[in-house]
């Protein structure tokens, strides 16, 4: 059965490398964008009809095919208003199933089988009473029931009933915003996409790998769905969520934000049991290597920051590499009209009448990052350092910038060398930053390693050295002398100090930025990266 489900998933998602894995008994069916893995509940494979499982696997594959919400909805908004996560799950589930039934008409009996079993009112009288007393929870289940059955699942709170009636026309517009089975021609789609607002969310990615016509349509229709929900449905849902009787739904969203798995892993996880307001949320991360999973969660959490930083750096580097015009030459490929007009009065200007086009001669950027792994970095500081390293590593991967990473405590280790590929081994090595615990902070040894890495770079590269630490380093005078020597050799050195006790770094680098709260480090780090790329 599992092999058949994997074939169906590859067909529906247009992802030939998609994987289907069994999770723990009772887990939610879900798709993880970072790993390309669909997790299935093994109990369903044994106890449910085969068509029930076929329908669910197509639902998860449909998320992989056309769901792009996590790329479009701002990360700060998702963190500030986690309740929107539940609303988007509801709308997106309905939208992808409308697309699924149009794209694969033969799957309609499978979709009907699992929706008839899952989209029902709570079985117990107490559950129905709780639902009737929760305006926000009733609104979510009511929308699903209106879409599937065109009637309420049971008695709902009056505010929920009125809200559903008010937003129903716009809700139906949102769930109808999906790609057609046959997309228009590239000549029609690409000009529209290039001027579309959604293109800004993918600019750095598109520069490296231009999207297909189908992908452009998928992104634009997803953005249309989000515009409708944001403008017409979110304001109504906010009022319901703020109602005193909506405490159960508010508590669920608070628990979800605290766990951070749903927000950091993926926004719309297609948790069918999670559709029900009375059902508990499940951790939908597939069973995989823990370090690998941790890295992918950080990547998803800071995805918007990575994309924006990569886009800005790409623009700066591209501008810097464009040809420049210089004036006042005896010969060249372009006439300087201003000087030519002066020639009538001053014949000597003939020696300065031409312009020349020259390419920029700035060296290529490269980065060496030294990350403190000593025992004083345990906890939030280690987490912040890990997140910042993920941000820098992913930005450099997107732009093809060489990056070396060195971890240091009582000893030092090379986490990533210049030529290392983007492989599981490197991601696991980065995730090991979370296990800080060295007995001392020998930054001098890390600097020696960095100098060795610098020496094997091509002559066209100009590296920059970054240090992430809490300031409790050994051999201060020796380190200060080494950093001075590195700077005199033409390598800029930047330092970020974590926490209120990091002022000791100023004894080494007076310009070090210290006192950074761990939670703010990734964003501060990306801002400094952008500001220093041309310094």
Short mmCIF file of C-alpha atoms in Angstrom, two decimals:
data_model
loop_
_atom_site.label_atom_id
_atom_site.label_comp_id
_atom_site.label_asym_id
_atom_site.label_seq_id
_atom_site.Cartn_x
_atom_site.Cartn_y
_atom_site.Cartn_z
CA UNK A 1 0.00 0.00 0.00
CA UNK A 2 2.83 2.40 0.86
CA UNK A 3 4.39 2.02 -2.60
CA UNK A 4 1.05 2.77 -4.26
CA UNK A 5 0.60 5.87 -2.10
CA UNK A 6 4.07 7.11 -3.03
CA UNK A 7 3.26 6.73 -6.74
CA UNK A 8 0.00 8.66 -6.29
CA UNK A 9 1.82 11.39 -4.36
CA UNK A 10 4.47 11.78 -7.07
CA UNK A 11 1.78 12.01 -9.75
CA UNK A 12 -0.42 14.56 -7.98
CA UNK A 13 2.39 16.78 -6.65
CA UNK A 14 4.56 16.76 -9.82
CA UNK A 15 7.47 15.99 -7.47
CA UNK A 16 9.15 12.74 -8.60
CA UNK A 17 11.39 12.68 -5.50
CA UNK A 18 8.61 13.01 -2.95
CA UNK A 19 8.77 10.41 -0.16
CA UNK A 20 6.02 8.75 1.90
CA UNK A 21 6.92 7.54 5.39
CA UNK A 22 4.99 5.97 8.23
CA UNK A 23 4.92 8.05 11.39
CA UNK A 24 3.99 7.04 14.89
CA UNK A 25 0.59 5.47 15.46
CA UNK A 26 -2.05 8.18 15.81
CA UNK A 27 0.04 10.91 14.14
CA UNK A 28 -1.41 13.36 11.63
CA UNK A 29 -1.09 12.97 7.88
CA UNK A 30 1.13 15.85 6.78
CA UNK A 31 3.51 17.17 4.15
CA UNK A 32 6.84 18.79 5.05
CA UNK A 33 8.08 21.27 2.43
CA UNK A 34 11.63 21.34 3.76
CA UNK A 35 12.24 17.60 3.43
CA UNK A 36 9.70 16.65 0.74
CA UNK A 37 8.26 13.92 2.97
CA UNK A 38 4.61 12.97 3.51
CA UNK A 39 4.01 11.38 6.90
CA UNK A 40 1.10 8.94 7.16
CA UNK A 41 -0.62 7.37 10.14
CA UNK A 42 0.18 3.62 10.09
CA UNK A 43 -3.04 2.88 11.97
CA UNK A 44 -5.04 4.32 9.07
CA UNK A 45 -3.21 2.04 6.61
CA UNK A 46 -4.37 -0.98 8.61
CA UNK A 47 -7.84 0.06 9.79
CA UNK A 48 -9.16 2.43 7.13
CA UNK A 49 -10.42 1.49 3.63
CA UNK A 50 -7.76 1.79 0.90
CA UNK A 51 -9.73 4.54 -0.86
CA UNK A 52 -9.72 6.57 2.37
CA UNK A 53 -5.89 6.46 2.38
CA UNK A 54 -5.69 7.19 -1.34
CA UNK A 55 -7.79 10.32 -0.84
CA UNK A 56 -5.66 11.55 2.06
CA UNK A 57 -2.39 11.02 0.18
CA UNK A 58 -3.73 13.05 -2.73
CA UNK A 59 -4.70 15.82 -0.31
CA UNK A 60 -1.17 15.99 1.08
CA UNK A 61 0.33 15.82 -2.42
CA UNK A 62 -1.94 18.70 -3.47
CA UNK A 63 -0.33 20.83 -0.75
CA UNK A 64 3.06 20.09 -2.30
CA UNK A 65 1.68 20.92 -5.75
CA UNK A 66 0.01 24.32 -5.21
CA UNK A 67 0.36 25.54 -1.59
CA UNK A 68 2.82 28.45 -1.32
CA UNK A 69 1.36 30.26 1.71
CA UNK A 70 4.55 30.03 3.78
CA UNK A 71 6.46 31.94 1.08
CA UNK A 72 3.87 34.73 0.85
CA UNK A 73 2.52 35.44 4.34
CA UNK A 74 5.03 37.61 6.28
CA UNK A 75 6.82 35.75 9.06
CA UNK A 76 6.27 38.58 11.56
CA UNK A 77 2.53 38.45 10.94
CA UNK A 78 2.44 34.70 11.57
CA UNK A 79 4.30 35.19 14.83
CA UNK A 80 2.17 38.13 15.94
CA UNK A 81 -1.18 36.51 15.10
CA UNK A 82 -0.86 32.72 15.33
CA UNK A 83 -4.67 32.36 15.16
CA UNK A 84 -4.46 33.14 11.45
CA UNK A 85 -2.69 29.78 11.05
CA UNK A 86 -5.93 27.91 11.80
CA UNK A 87 -7.96 30.11 9.46
CA UNK A 88 -5.48 29.62 6.62
CA UNK A 89 -5.51 25.85 7.18
CA UNK A 90 -9.28 25.82 6.70
CA UNK A 91 -9.31 27.95 3.56
CA UNK A 92 -6.28 26.25 2.02
CA UNK A 93 -7.66 22.74 2.64
CA UNK A 94 -10.85 23.65 0.79
CA UNK A 95 -8.94 25.38 -2.02
CA UNK A 96 -6.58 22.48 -2.75
CA UNK A 97 -9.43 19.97 -2.72
CA UNK A 98 -11.38 22.05 -5.24
CA UNK A 99 -8.27 22.00 -7.44
CA UNK A 100 -7.70 18.30 -6.79
CA UNK A 101 -11.20 17.30 -7.91
CA UNK A 102 -10.94 19.42 -11.05
CA UNK A 103 -7.43 18.25 -11.91
CA UNK A 104 -8.17 14.55 -11.20
CA UNK A 105 -11.95 14.03 -11.55
CA UNK A 106 -11.61 10.32 -10.78
CA UNK A 107 -10.55 11.06 -7.19
CA UNK A 108 -13.91 12.57 -6.17
CA UNK A 109 -15.23 9.37 -4.52
CA UNK A 110 -12.03 9.16 -2.44
CA UNK A 111 -12.33 12.78 -1.34
CA UNK A 112 -15.98 12.25 -0.47
CA UNK A 113 -15.15 9.16 1.59
CA UNK A 114 -12.72 10.83 3.99
CA UNK A 115 -14.50 14.19 4.18
CA UNK A 116 -17.80 12.51 5.08
CA UNK A 117 -16.01 10.80 7.95
CA UNK A 118 -13.86 13.70 9.13
CA UNK A 119 -16.01 16.80 8.67
CA UNK A 120 -18.60 15.97 11.33
CA UNK A 121 -19.76 17.57 14.55
CA UNK A 122 -18.32 16.31 17.86
CA UNK A 123 -19.84 12.96 18.80
CA UNK A 124 -20.43 13.80 22.47
CA UNK A 125 -23.02 16.22 23.80
CA UNK A 126 -20.31 17.96 25.83
CA UNK A 127 -18.21 18.46 22.70
CA UNK A 128 -21.13 19.95 20.79
CA UNK A 129 -21.90 22.24 23.73
CA UNK A 130 -18.29 23.47 23.84
CA UNK A 131 -18.38 24.09 20.11
CA UNK A 132 -21.64 26.03 20.38
CA UNK A 133 -20.08 28.22 23.06
CA UNK A 134 -16.88 29.01 21.13
CA UNK A 135 -17.46 31.66 18.40
CA UNK A 136 -14.01 31.34 16.80
CA UNK A 137 -13.92 27.52 16.85
CA UNK A 138 -17.49 27.31 15.54
CA UNK A 139 -16.61 29.73 12.74
CA UNK A 140 -13.74 27.50 11.53
CA UNK A 141 -15.71 24.26 11.54
CA UNK A 142 -18.74 26.07 10.16
CA UNK A 143 -16.77 27.27 7.13
CA UNK A 144 -15.65 23.71 6.39
CA UNK A 145 -19.19 22.39 6.75
CA UNK A 146 -20.63 25.15 4.52
CA UNK A 147 -18.09 24.27 1.86
CA UNK A 148 -18.65 20.51 2.01
CA UNK A 149 -22.29 20.08 3.13
CA UNK A 150 -23.71 23.57 2.55
CA UNK A 151 -25.14 23.53 6.06
CA UNK A 152 -23.87 23.95 9.65
CA UNK A 153 -22.45 20.83 11.31
CA UNK A 154 -24.56 21.44 14.43
CA UNK A 155 -25.82 24.36 16.48
CA UNK A 156 -23.19 27.12 16.48
CA UNK A 157 -22.69 30.29 18.48
CA UNK A 158 -24.91 33.08 17.01
CA UNK A 159 -21.84 35.24 16.34
CA UNK A 160 -20.24 32.38 14.39
CA UNK A 161 -23.39 31.85 12.32
CA UNK A 162 -23.64 35.55 11.44
CA UNK A 163 -19.93 35.73 10.59
CA UNK A 164 -20.14 32.71 8.26
CA UNK A 165 -23.07 34.28 6.41
CA UNK A 166 -21.16 37.57 6.09
CA UNK A 167 -17.95 36.10 4.64
CA UNK A 168 -19.36 33.18 2.65
CA UNK A 169 -19.25 34.89 -0.80
CA UNK A 170 -15.63 35.95 -0.31
CA UNK A 171 -14.74 32.57 1.17
CA UNK A 172 -16.05 30.87 -1.96
CA UNK A 173 -13.96 33.27 -4.08
CA UNK A 174 -10.87 32.37 -2.05
CA UNK A 175 -11.30 28.60 -2.39
CA UNK A 176 -11.89 29.06 -6.14
CA UNK A 177 -8.51 30.82 -6.58
CA UNK A 178 -6.58 27.81 -7.86
CA UNK A 179 -4.65 27.09 -11.08
CA UNK A 180 -6.58 25.85 -14.12
CA UNK A 181 -5.86 22.30 -15.30
CA UNK A 182 -4.09 23.70 -18.39
CA UNK A 183 -2.18 26.94 -17.75
CA UNK A 184 -2.05 29.69 -20.40
CA UNK A 185 0.97 30.05 -22.66
CA UNK A 186 4.26 31.42 -21.37
CA UNK A 187 3.87 34.50 -23.58
CA UNK A 188 0.71 35.40 -21.67
CA UNK A 189 1.83 34.41 -18.16
CA UNK A 190 5.43 35.61 -17.78
CA UNK A 191 4.84 39.37 -18.39
CA UNK A 192 1.97 39.32 -15.89
CA UNK A 193 4.04 37.42 -13.32
CA UNK A 194 7.06 39.74 -13.62
CA UNK A 195 4.91 42.75 -12.72
CA UNK A 196 2.92 40.87 -10.05
CA UNK A 197 3.48 41.62 -6.37
CA UNK A 198 4.08 37.96 -5.54
CA UNK A 199 7.24 37.97 -7.68
CA UNK A 200 8.97 40.03 -4.98
CA UNK A 201 8.79 37.06 -2.58
CA UNK A 202 10.78 34.92 -5.02
CA UNK A 203 13.18 37.39 -6.68
CA UNK A 204 16.39 35.87 -5.36
CA UNK A 205 15.18 32.32 -6.06
CA UNK A 206 14.00 33.24 -9.57
CA UNK A 207 17.37 34.78 -10.41
CA UNK A 208 19.03 31.43 -9.74
CA UNK A 209 16.30 29.24 -11.27
CA UNK A 210 13.55 30.93 -13.35
CA UNK A 211 10.08 29.51 -12.59
CA UNK A 212 8.04 27.52 -15.07
CA UNK A 213 4.79 28.86 -16.46
CA UNK A 214 2.86 26.50 -14.19
CA UNK A 215 4.75 27.70 -11.11
CA UNK A 216 4.04 31.34 -11.97
CA UNK A 217 0.31 30.62 -12.13
CA UNK A 218 0.46 28.66 -8.87
CA UNK A 219 2.11 31.58 -7.06
CA UNK A 220 -0.28 34.19 -8.46
CA UNK A 221 -3.41 32.20 -7.59
CA UNK A 222 -2.07 31.54 -4.09
CA UNK A 223 -1.48 35.27 -3.65
CA UNK A 224 -5.03 35.96 -4.85
CA UNK A 225 -6.38 33.59 -2.19
CA UNK A 226 -4.28 35.34 0.49
CA UNK A 227 -5.47 38.81 -0.62
CA UNK A 228 -9.12 37.77 -0.27
CA UNK A 229 -8.60 36.15 3.12
CA UNK A 230 -6.56 39.06 4.47
CA UNK A 231 -8.95 41.76 3.30
CA UNK A 232 -12.35 40.15 3.88
CA UNK A 233 -12.11 37.19 6.27
CA UNK A 234 -9.28 37.95 8.71
CA UNK A 235 -11.00 41.09 10.16
CA UNK A 236 -14.13 39.08 10.90
CA UNK A 237 -12.18 36.22 12.45
CA UNK A 238 -10.14 38.62 14.61
CA UNK A 239 -13.32 39.94 16.22
CA UNK A 240 -14.50 36.41 16.97
CA UNK A 241 -11.09 35.42 18.34
CA UNK A 242 -11.13 38.43 20.70
CA UNK A 243 -14.53 37.47 22.10
CA UNK A 244 -14.36 36.24 25.74
CA UNK A 245 -16.12 32.98 24.82
CA UNK A 246 -13.38 32.09 22.30
CA UNK A 247 -10.90 31.22 25.06
CA UNK A 248 -10.56 27.53 23.96
CA UNK A 249 -9.43 28.55 20.47
CA UNK A 250 -7.12 31.24 21.83
CA UNK A 251 -5.55 28.69 24.16
CA UNK A 252 -4.89 26.30 21.28
CA UNK A 253 -3.19 29.03 19.26
CA UNK A 254 -1.10 30.06 22.29
CA UNK A 255 -0.01 26.45 22.85
CA UNK A 256 0.89 26.14 19.19
CA UNK A 257 3.02 29.27 19.24
CA UNK A 258 4.80 28.12 22.39
CA UNK A 259 5.66 24.75 20.87
CA UNK A 260 6.95 26.54 17.73
CA UNK A 261 6.74 23.35 15.68
CA UNK A 262 3.75 24.28 13.56
CA UNK A 263 4.99 27.79 12.82
CA UNK A 264 8.63 26.88 12.31
CA UNK A 265 8.03 23.68 10.36
CA UNK A 266 5.35 24.61 7.87
CA UNK A 267 2.35 26.89 7.88
CA UNK A 268 -0.37 24.75 6.31
CA UNK A 269 0.35 21.20 7.48
CA UNK A 270 -2.91 19.66 6.19
CA UNK A 271 -3.64 18.09 9.57
CA UNK A 272 -7.06 16.52 9.01
CA UNK A 273 -7.59 15.76 12.66
CA UNK A 274 -6.49 19.34 13.33
CA UNK A 275 -9.44 20.55 11.25
CA UNK A 276 -11.80 19.69 14.08
CA UNK A 277 -11.97 22.42 16.74
CA UNK A 278 -12.11 19.78 19.45
CA UNK A 279 -9.12 17.82 18.17
CA UNK A 280 -5.64 18.17 19.61
CA UNK A 281 -2.76 19.48 17.52
CA UNK A 282 -0.04 17.03 16.57
CA UNK A 283 3.65 17.49 15.80
CA UNK A 284 3.72 16.86 12.05
CA UNK A 285 7.50 16.74 11.67
CA UNK A 286 8.38 13.43 9.97
CA UNK A 287 10.61 10.92 11.74
CA UNK A 288 14.13 11.76 10.54
CA UNK A 289 17.51 12.59 11.88
CA UNK A 290 17.00 15.01 14.77
CA UNK A 291 19.81 17.38 13.73
CA UNK A 292 18.59 17.46 10.13
CA UNK A 293 15.06 18.19 11.30
CA UNK A 294 16.26 20.98 13.58
CA UNK A 295 18.13 22.62 10.72
CA UNK A 296 15.10 22.50 8.41
CA UNK A 297 12.89 23.99 11.14
CA UNK A 298 15.28 26.94 11.50
CA UNK A 299 15.37 27.31 7.72
CA UNK A 300 11.57 27.48 7.55
CA UNK A 301 11.38 29.85 10.54
CA UNK A 302 13.76 32.38 8.98
CA UNK A 303 12.83 31.75 5.33
CA UNK A 304 11.45 35.24 4.70
CA UNK A 305 14.51 36.88 6.29
CA UNK A 306 16.84 34.73 4.19
CA UNK A 307 15.02 35.57 0.96
CA UNK A 308 14.93 39.32 1.63
CA UNK A 309 18.62 39.42 2.59
CA UNK A 310 19.61 37.37 -0.47
CA UNK A 311 17.55 39.60 -2.76
CA UNK A 312 19.17 42.79 -1.45
CA UNK A 313 22.70 41.38 -1.61
CA UNK A 314 22.06 40.13 -5.14
CA UNK A 315 20.91 43.58 -6.20
CA UNK A 316 23.96 45.26 -4.61
CA UNK A 317 26.41 42.80 -6.14
CA UNK A 318 24.78 43.04 -9.57
CA UNK A 319 24.90 46.84 -9.54
CA UNK A 320 28.54 46.72 -8.49
CA UNK A 321 29.46 44.49 -11.43
CA UNK A 322 27.87 46.66 -14.11
CA UNK A 323 30.14 48.59 -16.50
CA UNK A 324 31.11 52.10 -15.38
CA UNK A 325 31.63 55.18 -17.57
CA UNK A 326 34.73 57.34 -17.20
CA UNK A 327 35.23 60.70 -18.92
CA UNK A 328 37.98 62.88 -20.44
CA UNK A 329 39.84 60.37 -22.65
CA UNK A 330 41.63 60.92 -26.01
CA UNK A 331 39.88 57.84 -27.45
CA UNK A 332 36.94 55.72 -26.51
CA UNK A 333 33.64 54.20 -27.66
CA UNK A 334 31.34 57.09 -26.79
CA UNK A 335 31.42 60.85 -27.41
CA UNK A 336 31.14 63.16 -24.41
CA UNK A 337 28.70 65.75 -25.73
CA UNK A 338 29.38 68.27 -23.01
CA UNK A 339 33.11 68.37 -23.71
CA UNK A 340 32.50 68.34 -27.48
CA UNK A 341 30.44 71.53 -27.16
CA UNK A 342 33.38 73.18 -25.39
CA UNK A 343 35.77 72.37 -28.21
CA UNK A 344 34.64 75.38 -30.29
CA UNK A 345 35.94 77.74 -27.62
CA UNK A 346 38.93 75.68 -26.48
CA UNK A 347 40.62 73.32 -29.00
CA UNK A 348 42.60 71.74 -26.17
CA UNK A 349 39.39 69.96 -25.14
CA UNK A 350 39.87 67.60 -28.11
CA UNK A 351 42.16 65.58 -25.85
CA UNK A 352 39.23 64.94 -23.47
CA UNK A 353 36.30 64.42 -25.81
CA UNK A 354 35.70 60.65 -25.43
CA UNK A 355 34.21 58.39 -22.73
CA UNK A 356 35.19 54.79 -21.95
CA UNK A 357 33.24 51.88 -20.49
CA UNK A 358 35.08 49.77 -17.93
CA UNK A 359 34.06 46.82 -15.78
CA UNK A 360 34.23 47.07 -12.01
CA UNK A 361 37.38 45.58 -10.54
CA UNK A 362 36.10 44.90 -7.00
CA UNK A 363 37.06 41.47 -5.61
CA UNK A 364 34.43 38.78 -5.11
CA UNK A 365 33.02 38.54 -1.56
CA UNK A 366 33.69 35.59 0.76
CA UNK A 367 32.95 35.07 4.45
CA UNK A 368 34.56 33.25 7.35
CA UNK A 369 32.28 32.85 10.38
CA UNK A 370 33.67 31.97 13.83
CA UNK A 371 30.95 30.71 16.19
CA UNK A 372 31.48 30.40 19.96
CA UNK A 373 30.61 26.91 21.29
CA UNK A 374 31.85 27.33 24.88
CA UNK A 375 29.80 26.41 27.93
CA UNK A 376 28.78 30.04 28.59
CA UNK A 377 26.83 29.96 25.30
CA UNK A 378 24.38 27.28 26.45
CA UNK A 379 20.66 27.96 26.05
CA UNK A 380 19.28 31.00 24.20
CA UNK A 381 22.74 32.18 23.06
CA UNK A 382 23.52 28.86 21.40
CA UNK A 383 20.08 28.85 19.75
CA UNK A 384 20.59 32.42 18.48
CA UNK A 385 24.06 31.57 17.13
CA UNK A 386 22.67 28.52 15.35
CA UNK A 387 19.84 30.57 13.78
CA UNK A 388 22.28 33.28 12.61
CA UNK A 389 24.59 30.68 11.06
CA UNK A 390 21.63 29.12 9.22
CA UNK A 391 20.65 32.56 7.87
CA UNK A 392 24.16 33.33 6.63
CA UNK A 393 24.73 29.85 5.22
CA UNK A 394 21.46 29.86 3.25
CA UNK A 395 22.06 33.37 1.89
CA UNK A 396 25.53 32.39 0.70
CA UNK A 397 24.18 29.18 -0.88
CA UNK A 398 21.58 31.15 -2.82
CA UNK A 399 24.14 33.65 -4.15
CA UNK A 400 27.10 31.30 -4.61
CA UNK A 401 29.28 33.21 -2.12
CA UNK A 402 32.09 31.12 -0.55
CA UNK A 403 31.53 30.54 3.17
CA UNK A 404 33.71 28.92 5.81
CA UNK A 405 32.35 28.19 9.31
CA UNK A 406 34.51 27.41 12.34
CA UNK A 407 33.24 26.50 15.81
CA UNK A 408 35.50 27.18 18.79
CA UNK A 409 35.64 26.47 22.53
CA UNK A 410 38.59 24.75 24.24
CA UNK A 411 39.31 23.34 20.76
CA UNK A 412 38.05 24.35 17.33
CA UNK A 413 36.39 22.43 14.51
CA UNK A 414 35.73 23.26 10.86
CA UNK A 415 31.96 23.09 10.46
CA UNK A 416 32.04 23.96 6.76
CA UNK A 417 34.96 24.48 4.37
CA UNK A 418 34.89 26.53 1.17
CA UNK A 419 34.31 23.60 -1.15
CA UNK A 420 31.90 21.60 1.02
CA UNK A 421 28.61 20.74 -0.75
CA UNK A 422 25.15 21.47 0.64
CA UNK A 423 24.78 18.01 2.17
CA UNK A 424 23.28 16.39 5.26
CA UNK A 425 26.68 16.15 6.94
CA UNK A 426 27.16 19.93 6.84
CA UNK A 427 23.62 20.61 8.08
CA UNK A 428 24.10 18.22 10.99
CA UNK A 429 27.42 19.86 11.79
CA UNK A 430 25.74 23.27 11.92
CA UNK A 431 22.97 21.91 14.17
CA UNK A 432 25.65 20.71 16.62
CA UNK A 433 26.12 24.40 17.56
CA UNK A 434 23.10 23.90 19.81
CA UNK A 435 25.17 21.53 21.97
CA UNK A 436 27.55 24.23 23.27
CA UNK A 437 29.61 23.02 26.23
CA UNK A 438 33.35 23.59 25.92
CA UNK A 439 35.35 24.41 29.04
CA UNK A 440 37.09 27.54 27.67
CA UNK A 441 36.96 30.01 24.76
CA UNK A 442 40.14 29.70 22.65
CA UNK A 443 39.38 32.27 19.97
CA UNK A 444 43.10 32.35 19.12
CA UNK A 445 42.94 28.81 17.75
CA UNK A 446 39.88 29.68 15.67
CA UNK A 447 41.71 32.69 14.23
CA UNK A 448 44.62 30.44 13.24
CA UNK A 449 42.20 28.13 11.46
CA UNK A 450 40.55 31.09 9.72
CA UNK A 451 43.93 32.34 8.49
CA UNK A 452 44.64 28.91 7.04
CA UNK A 453 41.29 28.92 5.23
CA UNK A 454 41.98 32.43 3.95
CA UNK A 455 45.28 31.40 2.42
CA UNK A 456 43.70 28.87 0.06
CA UNK A 457 41.06 31.25 -1.34
CA UNK A 458 41.42 32.40 -4.97
CA UNK A 459 43.15 35.74 -5.36
CA UNK A 460 39.93 37.24 -6.76
CA UNK A 461 38.12 36.76 -3.42
CA UNK A 462 38.27 39.19 -0.52
CA UNK A 463 37.09 37.45 2.66
CA UNK A 464 35.43 39.05 5.65
CA UNK A 465 35.74 37.60 9.12
CA UNK A 466 32.72 37.49 11.46
CA UNK A 467 32.86 36.50 15.14
CA UNK A 468 29.77 35.48 17.17
CA UNK A 469 30.51 35.21 20.90
CA UNK A 470 29.42 36.26 24.38
CA UNK A 471 32.73 37.99 25.13
CA UNK A 472 34.23 35.54 27.65
CA UNK A 473 37.43 34.76 25.72
CA UNK A 474 40.90 33.65 26.86
CA UNK A 475 44.23 35.34 26.01
CA UNK A 476 42.75 38.80 25.32
CA UNK A 477 46.04 40.54 24.48
CA UNK A 478 47.17 37.81 22.10
CA UNK A 479 43.82 37.78 20.35
CA UNK A 480 43.82 41.57 20.00
CA UNK A 481 47.23 41.43 18.33
CA UNK A 482 46.17 38.70 15.93
CA UNK A 483 43.02 40.55 14.89
CA UNK A 484 45.07 43.70 14.31
CA UNK A 485 47.43 41.74 12.08
CA UNK A 486 44.49 40.25 10.15
CA UNK A 487 43.02 43.69 9.56
CA UNK A 488 46.37 45.10 8.43
CA UNK A 489 46.47 42.25 5.90
CA UNK A 490 43.30 43.64 4.31
CA UNK A 491 40.66 41.37 5.87
CA UNK A 492 37.82 43.25 7.64
CA UNK A 493 36.77 41.78 11.01
CA UNK A 494 33.27 42.22 12.48
CA UNK A 495 32.09 41.05 15.87
CA UNK A 496 28.65 40.54 17.44
CA UNK A 497 28.32 40.10 21.20
CA UNK A 498 25.37 38.22 22.68
CA UNK A 499 23.74 39.26 25.93
CA UNK A 500 24.38 42.03 28.48
CA UNK A 501 27.73 40.56 29.59
CA UNK A 502 29.41 40.69 26.18
CA UNK A 503 31.16 44.04 26.67
CA UNK A 504 34.47 42.18 27.02
CA UNK A 505 34.52 41.95 23.22
CA UNK A 506 35.14 45.69 23.07
CA UNK A 507 38.54 45.03 24.69
CA UNK A 508 39.38 43.05 21.56
CA UNK A 509 37.45 44.96 18.89
CA UNK A 510 36.37 48.46 20.04
CA UNK A 511 33.79 48.66 17.22
CA UNK A 512 32.12 45.36 18.23
CA UNK A 513 28.35 45.50 18.51
CA UNK A 514 27.45 44.08 21.92
CA UNK A 515 24.43 43.69 24.16
CA UNK A 516 22.38 41.98 21.42
CA UNK A 517 19.45 39.99 22.75
CA UNK A 518 19.65 36.39 21.50
CA UNK A 519 16.16 36.50 20.00
CA UNK A 520 17.17 39.50 17.85
CA UNK A 521 20.47 38.09 16.57
CA UNK A 522 19.35 36.62 13.20
CA UNK A 523 17.73 39.87 12.05
CA UNK A 524 20.57 42.08 13.40
CA UNK A 525 23.06 39.78 11.74
CA UNK A 526 21.33 40.02 8.34
CA UNK A 527 21.16 43.83 8.62
CA UNK A 528 24.89 44.06 9.32
CA UNK A 529 25.60 41.63 6.49
CA UNK A 530 23.72 43.90 4.08
CA UNK A 531 25.39 47.09 5.36
CA UNK A 532 28.93 45.63 5.24
CA UNK A 533 28.86 43.97 1.82
CA UNK A 534 30.21 47.14 0.17
CA UNK A 535 32.21 48.56 3.06
#
